[in-house]
Amino acid sequence: MMINSLTSPTIAPPEHFISVQGLCKSFAGQPLYEDFNLDLPNNQLVSVFGPNGCGKSTLINMISGLIPIDRGEIWIHGKPIRRAKIGYVFQNYRDSMFPWMSAYDNIAYPLRVKGMAERDCRDRVERLIQTFNIRLDLKRYPYSFSGGQQQLVSILRALVADPEVLFLDEPFSALDFETTLFVRDKLQEIFMATGIPMLMVVHNLEEAVFLADTVLLLSKRPTHLVEAVPFTVPRPRTPDTLTSAEFIEVSRHCLEIFRQEMRK
Amino acid sequence: MTASSVRSSNSSAQDSLIRSVDRLLPLVGVLVLFGVWWLIAISGFVNPVLLPTPIATLGTLITGMLTGVMLPDFIATVLRTFSAFLMAAAVGVPIGVALGSSEKLYRSMEFLIDFFRSTPASALIPLFILFFGISDFSKVVIAAFSAFLLIVFNSAYGVINAKQSRILAAKVMGANRWRVFKDVLLLESLPQTFIGLRSGISISLVIVIVAEMFVGTEQGLGKRIIDAQQVLNVSDMYASILVTGILGYFLNMLFLLLEKRFVHWSGK
């Protein structure tokens, strides 16, 4: 038994970017997750969708190590969270960016924390900006940008240190429709260029399906995984994708399951 | 030029006129005050020995400042206020930030701070005279003490109410406790710290004036006011009161400007 638990990291298949086993978490005595298991195939963009209060954000906060878990094991590329390099994009860019630093200093912050030399920081940020063709005056302060630009800066900040996984907690919920489209396209571009696996909580079914390889549908609490729905339309996905037969079929299927869960 | 562009240039000229009139609005209250004061003064309801006209008062103020009669008192009060403030800020900000970063530490000191914050500082003047005598230092220390309480409380509050999401963001990017403190907590607390500093400088002025009246001193606006009152030199008394008001107003403005400069993100 003991040997088994010790060797499990090497057993954990490397083709999973996230592997969760026997996760338990209660809030104030109320179980939210009980013996929750999850394996996410590598190189995918996975979105999480479920009813209000089922703990979507709690799930990615536990996997990314922001919230402690009661019991269970979480592996990121076969490593414990502490040793994994992760990037995290918060729901509210306004409360997660540092308004006293310029946009450039915000993006470079993860590198500076790691003690990287100033010249190397500059090169890394430069390269990142050129790769994604970003035309922003980064000497300005974050609050002087539009909402979409600010969220883009916070995505760049999460990407700058070459994370193995990118977590996104409702990245579009603080944006209006127009900027959501802009940030969504940029995110797709980033995913296609880097191939960094992403786990994204979304509160809107269309957004959950549109970018994802897999949509995780969660139940009401105590939360379990109802179904992992694949969506295999090739990238880049465009506005035409929204009217494709496969998109409509997958969305309809997800909605049906969601409705069933709500009725329970 | 079309008719519509003429109309729009006309209305923009009107707009700028309205805006410049708007800018003069604060003066209305001042003029009303001086008007009422002047009416009361010439009406004979109040003994003219007790209430000179605003013009006589302003005349005393201007000649007092220009001839330099008031200047030594003014300078003495400003110097005391600033030294009290600097002492309070130098000790208060670090202690406040330290208290704020530890919930337990803050809770154990909270009552003490609240108690002394609720105690009128002027009530402590006799106590401070006992300890520090009637020296200049004594007046500065008591003012510093009351400013210190306000500064500590506000700095601690600023750190306590730092946005959790920014702290989390720093942690998830790999910042250790010291970096979180230095890069996030300290800066998050700045807007609130500035409120403390601004209240600190005004309470310093208040206590310095009171101390100058009752602790005894050679120079200072507080002493000037009470001396003028004793010999019924009322226009000098009113002029000196106005000077303290103007001083307080400009100190407040100065700190608002500093705040805008250093906490450019406040409210954004």
Short mmCIF file of C-alpha atoms in Angstrom, two decimals:
data_model
loop_
_atom_site.label_atom_id
_atom_site.label_comp_id
_atom_site.label_asym_id
_atom_site.label_seq_id
_atom_site.Cartn_x
_atom_site.Cartn_y
_atom_site.Cartn_z
CA MET A 1 0.00 0.00 0.00
CA MET A 2 2.70 2.41 1.05
CA ILE A 3 4.95 1.43 -1.81
CA ASN A 4 2.05 1.88 -4.13
CA SER A 5 1.35 5.46 -3.01
CA LEU A 6 5.05 6.29 -3.20
CA THR A 7 5.44 5.08 -6.74
CA SER A 8 2.23 6.56 -8.08
CA PRO A 9 3.95 9.70 -9.50
CA THR A 10 5.98 7.60 -11.89
CA ILE A 11 2.94 5.51 -12.74
CA ALA A 12 0.88 8.61 -13.55
CA PRO A 13 0.78 8.56 -17.35
CA PRO A 14 2.79 11.42 -18.80
CA GLU A 15 0.17 11.94 -21.49
CA HIS A 16 -1.98 13.69 -18.87
CA PHE A 17 -1.24 17.32 -18.15
CA ILE A 18 -3.47 17.21 -15.10
CA SER A 19 -4.27 14.17 -13.03
CA VAL A 20 -6.49 14.34 -9.94
CA GLN A 21 -7.07 11.33 -7.70
CA GLY A 22 -9.43 10.98 -4.74
CA LEU A 23 -9.82 14.73 -4.24
CA CYS A 24 -11.93 15.71 -1.21
CA LYS A 25 -12.84 19.23 -0.17
CA SER A 26 -15.51 20.50 2.22
CA PHE A 27 -16.54 24.01 3.12
CA ALA A 28 -17.96 24.49 6.63
CA GLY A 29 -18.72 20.76 6.92
CA GLN A 30 -20.53 20.68 3.57
CA PRO A 31 -18.73 18.36 1.14
CA LEU A 32 -18.07 20.06 -2.20
CA TYR A 33 -15.85 17.39 -3.73
CA GLU A 34 -15.88 13.76 -2.62
CA ASP A 35 -13.42 11.31 -4.13
CA PHE A 36 -13.14 13.36 -7.31
CA ASN A 37 -11.01 11.97 -10.13
CA LEU A 38 -9.89 13.66 -13.32
CA ASP A 39 -7.37 12.94 -16.06
CA LEU A 40 -6.89 15.56 -18.75
CA PRO A 41 -5.12 14.50 -21.94
CA ASN A 42 -2.04 16.50 -22.83
CA ASN A 43 -1.92 19.36 -25.35
CA GLN A 44 -5.58 20.14 -24.93
CA LEU A 45 -7.57 23.20 -24.14
CA VAL A 46 -10.12 22.04 -21.60
CA SER A 47 -13.03 24.14 -20.41
CA VAL A 48 -15.05 23.57 -17.26
CA PHE A 49 -18.78 24.22 -17.23
CA GLY A 50 -21.43 23.54 -14.63
CA PRO A 51 -24.25 24.98 -12.53
CA ASN A 52 -23.68 27.90 -10.15
CA GLY A 53 -22.03 26.97 -6.89
CA CYS A 54 -20.75 23.60 -8.11
CA GLY A 55 -17.20 24.78 -7.48
CA LYS A 56 -15.79 25.33 -10.97
CA SER A 57 -13.42 28.03 -9.80
CA THR A 58 -12.68 26.10 -6.61
CA LEU A 59 -11.59 23.17 -8.76
CA ILE A 60 -9.00 25.09 -10.77
CA ASN A 61 -7.90 26.97 -7.66
CA MET A 62 -7.22 23.64 -5.95
CA ILE A 63 -5.44 22.19 -8.97
CA SER A 64 -3.31 25.34 -9.29
CA GLY A 65 -2.53 25.28 -5.57
CA LEU A 66 -4.27 28.52 -4.62
CA ILE A 67 -6.67 26.73 -2.27
CA PRO A 68 -5.55 23.85 -0.02
CA ILE A 69 -7.28 20.50 -0.46
CA ASP A 70 -8.57 18.24 2.33
CA ARG A 71 -7.44 14.94 0.81
CA GLY A 72 -6.33 13.50 -2.48
CA GLU A 73 -3.53 13.88 -4.97
CA ILE A 74 -3.00 16.36 -7.77
CA TRP A 75 -0.29 15.95 -10.39
CA ILE A 76 0.67 18.40 -13.09
CA HIS A 77 2.69 16.66 -15.80
CA GLY A 78 3.40 13.97 -13.22
CA LYS A 79 4.77 16.48 -10.68
CA PRO A 80 3.26 17.87 -7.49
CA ILE A 81 1.91 21.45 -7.79
CA ARG A 82 4.83 22.96 -5.90
CA ARG A 83 7.31 21.84 -8.53
CA ALA A 84 5.19 22.61 -11.58
CA LYS A 85 5.48 25.90 -13.46
CA ILE A 86 1.98 27.28 -13.84
CA GLY A 87 0.40 30.41 -15.21
CA TYR A 88 -2.86 31.75 -13.85
CA VAL A 89 -5.21 34.31 -15.39
CA PHE A 90 -7.65 35.80 -12.92
CA GLN A 91 -11.26 36.62 -13.56
CA ASN A 92 -10.88 40.27 -12.71
CA TYR A 93 -7.85 41.88 -14.35
CA ARG A 94 -8.55 45.07 -12.41
CA ASP A 95 -7.91 43.37 -9.08
CA SER A 96 -5.07 41.12 -10.18
CA MET A 97 -2.80 43.51 -12.08
CA PHE A 98 -0.49 45.79 -10.12
CA PRO A 99 -1.67 49.33 -10.92
CA TRP A 100 1.51 50.88 -9.51
CA MET A 101 3.62 49.13 -12.16
CA SER A 102 3.64 49.83 -15.89
CA ALA A 103 2.16 47.13 -18.15
CA TYR A 104 5.72 46.12 -19.01
CA ASP A 105 6.69 45.70 -15.35
CA ASN A 106 3.51 43.73 -14.75
CA ILE A 107 4.38 41.29 -17.53
CA ALA A 108 8.00 41.00 -16.40
CA TYR A 109 7.08 40.51 -12.73
CA PRO A 110 7.10 36.67 -12.73
CA LEU A 111 10.60 36.76 -14.26
CA ARG A 112 11.89 39.29 -11.71
CA VAL A 113 10.48 37.20 -8.87
CA LYS A 114 12.58 34.32 -10.17
CA GLY A 115 15.62 36.59 -10.04
CA MET A 116 16.19 36.79 -13.78
CA ALA A 117 18.65 39.45 -14.98
CA GLU A 118 17.07 42.65 -16.30
CA ARG A 119 18.46 42.16 -19.82
CA ASP A 120 17.02 38.63 -20.05
CA CYS A 121 13.66 39.87 -18.75
CA ARG A 122 13.57 42.45 -21.50
CA ASP A 123 14.42 39.91 -24.19
CA ARG A 124 11.75 37.51 -22.98
CA VAL A 125 9.02 40.16 -22.87
CA GLU A 126 10.09 41.50 -26.27
CA ARG A 127 9.92 38.04 -27.82
CA LEU A 128 6.51 37.35 -26.29
CA ILE A 129 5.11 40.61 -27.63
CA GLN A 130 6.50 40.01 -31.10
CA THR A 131 5.25 36.43 -31.23
CA PHE A 132 1.68 37.50 -30.64
CA ASN A 133 1.91 40.72 -32.59
CA ILE A 134 0.81 42.93 -29.72
CA ARG A 135 0.76 46.63 -30.38
CA LEU A 136 0.43 48.23 -26.99
CA ASP A 137 2.52 50.96 -25.41
CA LEU A 138 3.68 48.91 -22.45
CA LYS A 139 5.18 51.92 -20.68
CA ARG A 140 1.63 52.94 -19.77
CA TYR A 141 -0.10 51.89 -16.57
CA PRO A 142 -2.63 49.04 -16.76
CA TYR A 143 -5.60 51.22 -15.84
CA SER A 144 -5.04 53.37 -18.91
CA PHE A 145 -5.87 50.42 -21.21
CA SER A 146 -9.29 49.11 -22.19
CA GLY A 147 -10.66 46.05 -20.42
CA GLY A 148 -9.74 43.69 -23.24
CA GLN A 149 -6.21 45.05 -23.45
CA GLN A 150 -5.79 44.70 -19.70
CA GLN A 151 -6.92 41.08 -19.79
CA LEU A 152 -4.53 40.51 -22.68
CA VAL A 153 -1.68 41.97 -20.60
CA SER A 154 -2.59 39.68 -17.73
CA ILE A 155 -2.58 36.68 -20.09
CA LEU A 156 0.90 37.73 -21.27
CA ARG A 157 2.00 38.00 -17.65
CA ALA A 158 0.80 34.44 -17.06
CA LEU A 159 2.67 33.23 -20.17
CA VAL A 160 6.00 35.01 -19.78
CA ALA A 161 7.67 32.42 -17.54
CA ASP A 162 6.96 29.50 -19.92
CA PRO A 163 4.31 27.73 -17.85
CA GLU A 164 3.58 24.04 -18.32
CA VAL A 165 -0.11 24.69 -17.77
CA LEU A 166 -2.21 27.81 -18.05
CA PHE A 167 -5.22 28.19 -15.75
CA LEU A 168 -7.90 30.71 -16.66
CA ASP A 169 -10.68 31.57 -14.22
CA GLU A 170 -13.60 33.02 -16.21
CA PRO A 171 -11.25 35.14 -18.33
CA PHE A 172 -14.08 36.76 -20.32
CA SER A 173 -16.62 37.42 -17.59
CA ALA A 174 -15.43 40.96 -16.86
CA LEU A 175 -15.37 41.89 -20.55
CA ASP A 176 -18.07 43.18 -22.87
CA PHE A 177 -19.07 41.23 -25.98
CA GLU A 178 -16.75 42.99 -28.41
CA THR A 179 -13.63 42.65 -26.28
CA THR A 180 -14.53 39.05 -25.47
CA LEU A 181 -14.24 38.25 -29.17
CA PHE A 182 -10.86 40.02 -29.32
CA VAL A 183 -9.41 38.27 -26.27
CA ARG A 184 -10.88 34.92 -27.38
CA ASP A 185 -9.16 35.18 -30.76
CA LYS A 186 -5.86 36.13 -29.12
CA LEU A 187 -6.16 33.22 -26.73
CA GLN A 188 -6.74 30.81 -29.61
CA GLU A 189 -3.72 32.28 -31.40
CA ILE A 190 -1.62 31.79 -28.26
CA PHE A 191 -2.81 28.22 -27.80
CA MET A 192 -2.06 27.34 -31.43
CA ALA A 193 1.40 28.91 -31.29
CA THR A 194 2.56 27.55 -27.94
CA GLY A 195 0.55 24.38 -27.44
CA ILE A 196 0.52 25.06 -23.70
CA PRO A 197 -2.33 22.97 -22.23
CA MET A 198 -5.03 25.16 -20.72
CA LEU A 199 -7.73 24.61 -18.15
CA MET A 200 -10.38 27.29 -18.33
CA VAL A 201 -13.48 27.93 -16.24
CA VAL A 202 -16.25 29.51 -18.29
CA HIS A 203 -19.75 30.59 -17.30
CA ASN A 204 -21.19 30.67 -20.80
CA LEU A 205 -21.84 27.50 -22.80
CA GLU A 206 -20.96 28.97 -26.18
CA GLU A 207 -17.57 30.09 -24.89
CA ALA A 208 -17.04 26.76 -23.16
CA VAL A 209 -17.47 24.87 -26.43
CA PHE A 210 -15.99 27.31 -28.94
CA LEU A 211 -12.31 27.13 -27.96
CA ALA A 212 -12.21 23.75 -26.25
CA ASP A 213 -10.94 20.31 -27.19
CA THR A 214 -12.85 18.91 -24.24
CA VAL A 215 -15.72 20.38 -22.26
CA LEU A 216 -15.96 19.12 -18.67
CA LEU A 217 -19.56 19.14 -17.50
CA LEU A 218 -19.86 19.20 -13.72
CA SER A 219 -22.85 18.26 -11.56
CA LYS A 220 -24.44 20.11 -8.67
CA ARG A 221 -22.70 19.64 -5.31
CA PRO A 222 -21.30 17.27 -4.14
CA THR A 223 -19.64 17.77 -7.47
CA HIS A 224 -18.69 15.01 -9.83
CA LEU A 225 -17.79 14.88 -13.49
CA VAL A 226 -20.94 14.15 -15.52
CA GLU A 227 -19.27 13.92 -18.88
CA ALA A 228 -16.18 15.03 -20.75
CA VAL A 229 -17.52 16.09 -24.15
CA PRO A 230 -14.99 16.22 -26.99
CA PHE A 231 -15.18 18.97 -29.62
CA THR A 232 -12.86 18.22 -32.51
CA VAL A 233 -13.40 20.96 -35.09
CA PRO A 234 -9.92 21.94 -36.38
CA ARG A 235 -8.38 25.30 -35.50
CA PRO A 236 -8.41 28.15 -36.17
CA ARG A 237 -12.05 28.34 -35.26
CA THR A 238 -13.88 31.30 -36.73
CA PRO A 239 -17.35 32.84 -36.50
CA ASP A 240 -18.34 30.19 -39.09
CA THR A 241 -17.57 27.52 -36.51
CA LEU A 242 -20.50 28.81 -34.47
CA THR A 243 -22.91 27.77 -37.22
CA SER A 244 -21.23 24.46 -38.10
CA ALA A 245 -23.23 21.28 -37.58
CA GLU A 246 -20.72 19.86 -35.12
CA PHE A 247 -20.71 22.97 -32.92
CA ILE A 248 -24.49 23.03 -32.78
CA GLU A 249 -24.65 19.33 -32.03
CA VAL A 250 -22.05 19.51 -29.21
CA SER A 251 -23.66 22.61 -27.72
CA ARG A 252 -27.08 20.96 -27.82
CA HIS A 253 -25.70 17.85 -26.15
CA CYS A 254 -23.98 19.89 -23.41
CA LEU A 255 -27.11 21.93 -22.80
CA GLU A 256 -29.20 18.78 -22.50
CA ILE A 257 -26.88 17.31 -19.88
CA PHE A 258 -26.78 20.64 -18.07
CA ARG A 259 -30.60 20.73 -17.97
CA GLN A 260 -30.76 17.17 -16.69
CA GLU A 261 -28.34 18.07 -13.91
CA MET A 262 -30.37 21.13 -12.95
CA ARG A 263 -33.51 19.02 -12.64
CA LYS A 264 -31.91 16.55 -10.21
CA MET B 1 -18.72 78.32 -42.91
CA THR B 2 -22.06 76.60 -42.59
CA ALA B 3 -24.79 77.63 -40.23
CA SER B 4 -24.37 74.56 -38.07
CA SER B 5 -20.62 75.09 -37.57
CA VAL B 6 -21.30 78.71 -36.58
CA ARG B 7 -23.81 77.50 -34.03
CA SER B 8 -21.41 74.89 -32.68
CA SER B 9 -18.54 77.35 -32.33
CA ASN B 10 -20.95 79.72 -30.63
CA SER B 11 -22.07 77.06 -28.19
CA SER B 12 -18.48 76.00 -27.49
CA ALA B 13 -17.66 79.59 -26.58
CA GLN B 14 -20.68 79.50 -24.32
CA ASP B 15 -19.49 76.22 -22.80
CA SER B 16 -16.09 77.65 -21.96
CA LEU B 17 -17.75 80.71 -20.43
CA ILE B 18 -19.94 78.45 -18.30
CA ARG B 19 -16.92 76.44 -17.30
CA SER B 20 -14.92 79.49 -16.21
CA VAL B 21 -17.94 80.72 -14.23
CA ASP B 22 -18.17 77.27 -12.64
CA ARG B 23 -14.57 77.56 -11.54
CA LEU B 24 -15.40 80.74 -9.65
CA LEU B 25 -18.20 79.07 -7.67
CA PRO B 26 -16.06 78.38 -4.55
CA LEU B 27 -15.56 82.14 -4.21
CA VAL B 28 -19.32 82.67 -3.78
CA GLY B 29 -19.29 81.23 -0.24
CA VAL B 30 -16.30 83.38 0.69
CA LEU B 31 -17.99 86.54 -0.58
CA VAL B 32 -21.22 85.65 1.25
CA LEU B 33 -19.28 85.13 4.49
CA PHE B 34 -17.45 88.44 4.14
CA GLY B 35 -20.73 90.16 3.21
CA VAL B 36 -22.57 88.85 6.28
CA TRP B 37 -19.57 89.63 8.48
CA TRP B 38 -19.38 93.16 7.10
CA LEU B 39 -23.14 93.74 7.59
CA ILE B 40 -22.99 92.56 11.20
CA ALA B 41 -19.89 94.64 11.86
CA ILE B 42 -21.41 97.92 10.58
CA SER B 43 -24.92 97.23 11.88
CA GLY B 44 -23.92 98.03 15.43
CA PHE B 45 -25.44 94.81 16.87
CA VAL B 46 -21.99 93.77 17.99
CA ASN B 47 -19.57 95.99 19.82
CA PRO B 48 -17.02 97.09 17.18
CA VAL B 49 -14.30 96.39 19.75
CA LEU B 50 -15.21 92.70 19.43
CA LEU B 51 -15.78 92.55 15.69
CA PRO B 52 -13.75 94.64 13.25
CA THR B 53 -14.85 94.78 9.61
CA PRO B 54 -13.45 92.16 7.22
CA ILE B 55 -11.55 94.90 5.41
CA ALA B 56 -9.78 96.02 8.59
CA THR B 57 -8.98 92.37 9.39
CA LEU B 58 -7.61 91.62 5.93
CA GLY B 59 -5.62 94.88 6.13
CA THR B 60 -4.05 93.74 9.42
CA LEU B 61 -3.34 90.33 7.90
CA ILE B 62 -1.63 91.71 4.82
CA THR B 63 0.42 94.34 6.63
CA GLY B 64 1.23 91.77 9.35
CA MET B 65 2.64 89.40 6.77
CA LEU B 66 4.29 92.04 4.56
CA THR B 67 6.03 93.93 7.36
CA GLY B 68 7.10 90.61 8.85
CA VAL B 69 5.47 91.17 12.24
CA MET B 70 3.53 87.91 11.97
CA LEU B 71 6.27 86.03 10.16
CA PRO B 72 8.25 84.71 13.16
CA ASP B 73 5.03 83.33 14.69
CA PHE B 74 4.00 81.81 11.38
CA ILE B 75 7.40 80.18 10.85
CA ALA B 76 7.53 78.85 14.42
CA THR B 77 4.13 77.19 14.05
CA VAL B 78 4.94 75.73 10.62
CA LEU B 79 8.26 74.33 11.88
CA ARG B 80 6.63 72.73 14.93
CA THR B 81 3.83 71.27 12.84
CA PHE B 82 6.24 69.75 10.34
CA SER B 83 8.65 68.37 12.94
CA ALA B 84 5.73 66.80 14.81
CA PHE B 85 4.41 65.35 11.57
CA LEU B 86 7.79 64.02 10.46
CA MET B 87 8.37 62.32 13.81
CA ALA B 88 4.90 60.79 13.68
CA ALA B 89 5.26 59.60 10.09
CA ALA B 90 8.76 58.18 10.56
CA VAL B 91 7.58 56.05 13.48
CA GLY B 92 3.93 55.59 12.55
CA VAL B 93 4.12 54.25 8.99
CA PRO B 94 6.53 51.35 9.68
CA ILE B 95 4.68 50.38 12.87
CA GLY B 96 1.31 50.62 11.11
CA VAL B 97 2.47 48.47 8.21
CA ALA B 98 3.96 45.92 10.64
CA LEU B 99 0.74 45.82 12.68
CA GLY B 100 -1.32 45.45 9.54
CA SER B 101 0.67 42.54 8.20
CA SER B 102 -0.07 40.42 11.25
CA GLU B 103 -3.72 39.98 12.10
CA LYS B 104 -2.92 38.81 15.65
CA LEU B 105 -0.58 41.71 16.32
CA TYR B 106 -3.19 44.17 15.10
CA ARG B 107 -6.00 42.65 17.16
CA SER B 108 -3.88 42.83 20.28
CA MET B 109 -3.12 46.52 19.74
CA GLU B 110 -6.47 47.57 18.28
CA PHE B 111 -8.11 48.53 21.57
CA LEU B 112 -5.13 50.58 22.70
CA ILE B 113 -5.02 52.51 19.44
CA ASP B 114 -8.77 53.07 19.39
CA PHE B 115 -8.75 54.19 23.01
CA PHE B 116 -6.03 56.80 22.57
CA ARG B 117 -7.49 57.85 19.25
CA SER B 118 -10.74 58.59 21.09
CA THR B 119 -8.95 60.49 23.87
CA PRO B 120 -8.72 64.20 23.01
CA ALA B 121 -5.01 64.84 22.65
CA SER B 122 -5.44 68.21 24.33
CA ALA B 123 -6.47 66.34 27.51
CA LEU B 124 -2.98 64.87 27.61
CA ILE B 125 -1.16 68.22 27.45
CA PRO B 126 -0.72 68.50 31.26
CA LEU B 127 0.70 64.99 31.31
CA PHE B 128 3.19 65.82 28.59
CA ILE B 129 4.19 69.00 30.44
CA LEU B 130 4.98 66.86 33.49
CA PHE B 131 7.25 64.62 31.45
CA PHE B 132 8.82 67.02 28.98
CA GLY B 133 8.46 70.36 30.73
CA ILE B 134 7.30 73.47 28.88
CA SER B 135 10.04 73.15 26.29
CA ASP B 136 9.55 73.43 22.56
CA PHE B 137 10.08 69.67 22.40
CA SER B 138 7.07 69.11 24.65
CA LYS B 139 4.74 70.88 22.22
CA VAL B 140 6.12 68.95 19.29
CA VAL B 141 5.90 65.61 21.07
CA ILE B 142 2.25 65.96 22.01
CA ALA B 143 1.33 66.93 18.45
CA ALA B 144 3.43 64.05 17.12
CA PHE B 145 1.69 61.65 19.48
CA SER B 146 -1.78 62.47 18.19
CA ALA B 147 -0.67 62.43 14.55
CA PHE B 148 1.12 59.11 15.19
CA LEU B 149 -2.13 57.42 16.26
CA LEU B 150 -3.94 58.48 13.09
CA ILE B 151 -1.04 57.44 10.87
CA VAL B 152 -0.58 54.04 12.53
CA PHE B 153 -4.26 53.26 12.33
CA ASN B 154 -4.57 54.19 8.67
CA SER B 155 -1.39 52.43 7.53
CA ALA B 156 -2.42 49.26 9.33
CA TYR B 157 -5.87 49.49 7.83
CA GLY B 158 -4.44 49.91 4.35
CA VAL B 159 -2.38 46.73 4.69
CA ILE B 160 -5.25 44.76 6.22
CA ASN B 161 -7.60 45.73 3.41
CA ALA B 162 -5.15 44.96 0.62
CA LYS B 163 -6.89 43.20 -2.28
CA GLN B 164 -6.64 39.46 -1.66
CA SER B 165 -6.62 38.78 -5.39
CA ARG B 166 -3.42 40.80 -5.86
CA ILE B 167 -1.73 38.95 -3.02
CA LEU B 168 -2.83 35.64 -4.59
CA ALA B 169 -1.61 36.81 -7.99
CA ALA B 170 1.83 37.55 -6.57
CA LYS B 171 1.94 34.21 -4.77
CA VAL B 172 0.92 32.22 -7.83
CA MET B 173 3.72 33.94 -9.75
CA GLY B 174 6.13 32.58 -7.18
CA ALA B 175 6.62 35.58 -4.87
CA ASN B 176 7.74 34.67 -1.35
CA ARG B 177 6.40 36.40 1.79
CA TRP B 178 8.96 39.18 1.69
CA ARG B 179 8.25 39.97 -1.97
CA VAL B 180 4.51 39.91 -1.38
CA PHE B 181 5.06 42.38 1.44
CA LYS B 182 7.43 44.64 -0.49
CA ASP B 183 5.80 44.51 -3.93
CA VAL B 184 2.13 44.26 -3.01
CA LEU B 185 1.16 44.97 0.61
CA LEU B 186 3.23 48.11 0.97
CA LEU B 187 1.89 49.64 -2.24
CA GLU B 188 -1.65 48.46 -1.66
CA SER B 189 -1.61 50.33 1.65
CA LEU B 190 -0.36 53.60 0.14
CA PRO B 191 -3.74 55.22 -0.65
CA GLN B 192 -4.91 54.61 2.93
CA THR B 193 -1.52 55.63 4.33
CA PHE B 194 -1.85 58.96 2.54
CA ILE B 195 -5.23 59.52 4.17
CA GLY B 196 -3.50 58.93 7.50
CA LEU B 197 -0.69 61.35 6.62
CA ARG B 198 -3.15 64.02 5.55
CA SER B 199 -5.20 63.70 8.74
CA GLY B 200 -1.89 63.55 10.64
CA ILE B 201 -0.65 66.90 9.39
CA SER B 202 -3.95 68.61 10.19
CA ILE B 203 -4.14 67.21 13.71
CA SER B 204 -0.49 68.26 14.20
CA LEU B 205 -1.44 71.82 13.36
CA VAL B 206 -4.47 71.73 15.69
CA ILE B 207 -2.47 70.42 18.65
CA VAL B 208 0.49 72.73 18.01
CA ILE B 209 -1.84 75.75 18.11
CA VAL B 210 -3.49 74.56 21.34
CA ALA B 211 -0.12 73.78 22.91
CA GLU B 212 1.21 77.22 21.96
CA MET B 213 -1.78 78.78 23.71
CA PHE B 214 -1.49 76.87 26.95
CA VAL B 215 2.01 75.48 27.32
CA GLY B 216 3.64 78.86 26.93
CA THR B 217 6.08 79.89 24.27
CA GLU B 218 7.93 82.87 22.84
CA GLN B 219 6.60 82.56 19.30
CA GLY B 220 3.76 80.84 17.50
CA LEU B 221 0.36 81.63 16.01
CA GLY B 222 -1.45 80.07 18.99
CA LYS B 223 0.36 82.41 21.37
CA ARG B 224 -0.27 85.35 19.04
CA ILE B 225 -4.02 84.66 19.01
CA ILE B 226 -4.32 84.36 22.78
CA ASP B 227 -2.10 87.42 23.38
CA ALA B 228 -4.15 89.53 20.97
CA GLN B 229 -7.32 88.41 22.71
CA GLN B 230 -5.91 89.29 26.16
CA VAL B 231 -5.18 92.89 25.14
CA LEU B 232 -8.34 93.15 22.98
CA ASN B 233 -6.30 93.66 19.81
CA VAL B 234 -9.16 92.02 17.94
CA SER B 235 -8.18 92.74 14.35
CA ASP B 236 -4.84 91.07 15.02
CA MET B 237 -6.66 88.15 16.66
CA TYR B 238 -8.97 87.65 13.67
CA ALA B 239 -6.07 88.06 11.25
CA SER B 240 -4.05 85.42 13.12
CA ILE B 241 -7.02 83.04 13.14
CA LEU B 242 -7.35 83.53 9.38
CA VAL B 243 -3.65 82.77 8.97
CA THR B 244 -4.04 79.45 10.82
CA GLY B 245 -6.99 78.63 8.58
CA ILE B 246 -5.07 79.46 5.43
CA LEU B 247 -2.12 77.42 6.70
CA GLY B 248 -4.33 74.41 7.41
CA TYR B 249 -5.99 74.69 4.03
CA PHE B 250 -2.72 74.78 2.12
CA LEU B 251 -1.24 71.91 4.13
CA ASN B 252 -4.25 69.83 3.12
CA MET B 253 -3.88 70.88 -0.52
CA LEU B 254 -0.17 70.05 -0.44
CA PHE B 255 -0.88 66.53 0.75
CA LEU B 256 -3.66 66.03 -1.78
CA LEU B 257 -1.20 67.01 -4.52
CA LEU B 258 1.48 64.67 -3.14
CA GLU B 259 -1.11 61.90 -3.00
CA LYS B 260 -2.10 62.43 -6.61
CA ARG B 261 1.56 62.35 -7.61
CA PHE B 262 2.56 59.23 -5.67
CA VAL B 263 -0.67 57.23 -5.70
CA HIS B 264 -1.56 57.82 -9.33
CA TRP B 265 -3.66 54.63 -9.45
CA SER B 266 -5.96 55.59 -6.59
CA GLY B 267 -9.61 55.23 -7.57
CA LYS B 268 -8.80 53.77 -11.00
#
